[in-house]
């Protein structure tokens, strides 16, 4: 009965143009999204997806073109205007307030009386996060959360605000398969109720599962459109202008032990990990699987020397490094790439070449800018970064920031620690990046990385450690494990059947 | 020294602290929004002179305080214009204003030097004022001292418990994120800088109409108060309650210096005058100790519930400056 009263909003983007300097980020893009549907937006890194979404949500202004909502041309000058029109957006990198509490972040921006009704807000927050199986504590501080958890918080906030149009820019990089399923169910229900959902992602599979229709952007232009059911091959072709196949990944594992943990116990505000024994061979790739915040981050930080273990030893290349700090680890050839690229990984405001200068070896007092320009150009070519040596890092697209971060890791390394190395990368770049990383393995580097993508974990790792609320599995061989098994372990099931803690070298 | 004298002395500490309280709370509000109002030392002098001059000319105390607020707001408006609209360096603008306002105060204030003026009358609060000890200590003051008690929790509640207060924290922390949530960052920064300036503007008149009534130009003993307020704002972790405790501690130490001087003839008087500063710094370092690694590691040996309690306590005490403090906001 009430179906008759459903309010729908048709979105019509007409000839949207946006340029940054000489670069045409959006080039006469026209797009019609009927209300009540889920629209997917695909495109390689730097294609202009985020730019288009930021225009629709008022974060930036188009140079030309118009936005028509339900037949009425509207002027969206700021996010406040967009919110007025019922448009809400989840940004690719979480735009939140790290030193504030989760619940403060949740409430901030919501309209209402002078004093929020904290009790009911907390109740609603708990209810909502339970609905999605997100394990967020309302009184935690956001700077203690992982990037994935911060994305979860933003998803909850956006859904709670109840916008008519919900834009999600890469929302699935920080959530597990099960959580993703629940999120998708909810989005489908919302669409059924007449809301319009716009979903930007690099995961073709996600887009195909969720969306009713898809458009593809390439180099700022809209190059194609498809309705359900989708033709995957065709989509890939539109995105990259060629077809791409996944390759079987080779193992470069050797006999030499590159890294060793002996009876290691870690402790952090939220989580404790006990008695890990692990030997990693040179050239080996270890994938860490688990829901966000299950202990992967303290584990990584301990391996890099940021977090001192409360018990046990850490050996890099046979040398005892327990209790030393990151610079000491770095000198021993340990490199670390954090997940929050614009907060811990790079320095907003500095250009690409300045980043390479900072990361490089210092010789003498003065900087030879020409030489570094050349080095930067080489890296840009090598890692296929869309940007110039003089581009400030925050002007790069999300995926290109990620490539820059990878390019900044020094060479050679003995142990490479990577948090979500391919977060926000398109398929082509994922393959390319892993090619680059495997080259390092060939040179004898061991890699430890986290990812919320189980297929990635299984495809590229030699062995896998599963984390579940501070418990760590014995290393599993990637060959002998299936996506389903891994999914169960991550969700806390089947743990009785595997060994924990005491790691046996394969 | 009799008990009575000590009690009166302590009560005096609360009165002399009042100008600093307003200065610190005003600065805290401004900085929470991301704008450093570095002009505060000049503002305090200018408003002390202006408030006094206006009250002498109009014969009204009220107009004196209003003049202080207006002057404070106007100076802050210049700071806001320079930093929010022109996107210039806030430190440079504020510093220049601090010097200009000070000289203006001395220059314009010349004719009012040493004039007999009004003085804020003492206002005993009925009932509360009659309670032994407590009454003398807290409730035998003038109106502005009472207001100085009230503005501390009021500012705290506003910043940490209200919806607009959360937004205030947001625009100082990550303006882009506040912008995305629908805030007009520039307008709000103007608003809070000017509001903070108006509150700072009360501290001058309180001094010249109450604490040390009158205007005595360069020997007013007021020069420097603004710089201390800036320091206490920082050490107070941009939290009005902590900053207020810092102010009271500072005022108390200063009083102690004066009291102890006669009984410690061997110690040069300068030492006692300066001692409050390093003592303040030590105290505030102790308050911020939760940030250090060895503390975290020491705590690790405690049993879990106790450790969790301490961790929370330390975390709650931890203070970091608003991340976007001093930086202009570009929406594109
Ligand atoms: N503020 C800016 N200043 C300069 N160039 C920018 C700015 N924002 C984006 N660009 C450029 O515009 C292009 C499109 O960027 P956009 O962020 O829209 O890409 P995207 O499709 O979202 O890519 P990704 O998948 O990597 O996130 C990129 O080449 C990027 O470098
Ligand atoms: Mg993007």
Short mmCIF file of C-alpha atoms and ligand atoms in Angstrom, two decimals, chain A residues 45-46 48-51 92 169-170 200 202 397-399, ligand 2:
data_model
loop_
_atom_site.label_atom_id
_atom_site.label_comp_id
_atom_site.label_asym_id
_atom_site.label_seq_id
_atom_site.Cartn_x
_atom_site.Cartn_y
_atom_site.Cartn_z
CA UNK A 45 42.56 4.73 -11.48
CA UNK A 46 42.39 8.41 -12.26
CA UNK A 48 37.51 10.76 -12.89
CA UNK A 49 35.02 8.79 -10.81
CA UNK A 50 35.66 10.52 -7.51
CA UNK A 51 35.70 13.89 -9.20
CA UNK A 92 37.20 7.23 -0.60
CA UNK A 169 33.16 5.78 -3.14
CA UNK A 170 35.00 2.48 -2.65
CA UNK A 200 32.02 3.37 -7.09
CA UNK A 202 37.13 -1.48 -8.70
CA UNK A 397 43.49 10.12 -7.40
CA UNK A 398 43.16 7.53 -4.64
CA UNK A 399 44.67 4.73 -6.68
MG1 LIG C 2 38.74 7.90 -6.56
#
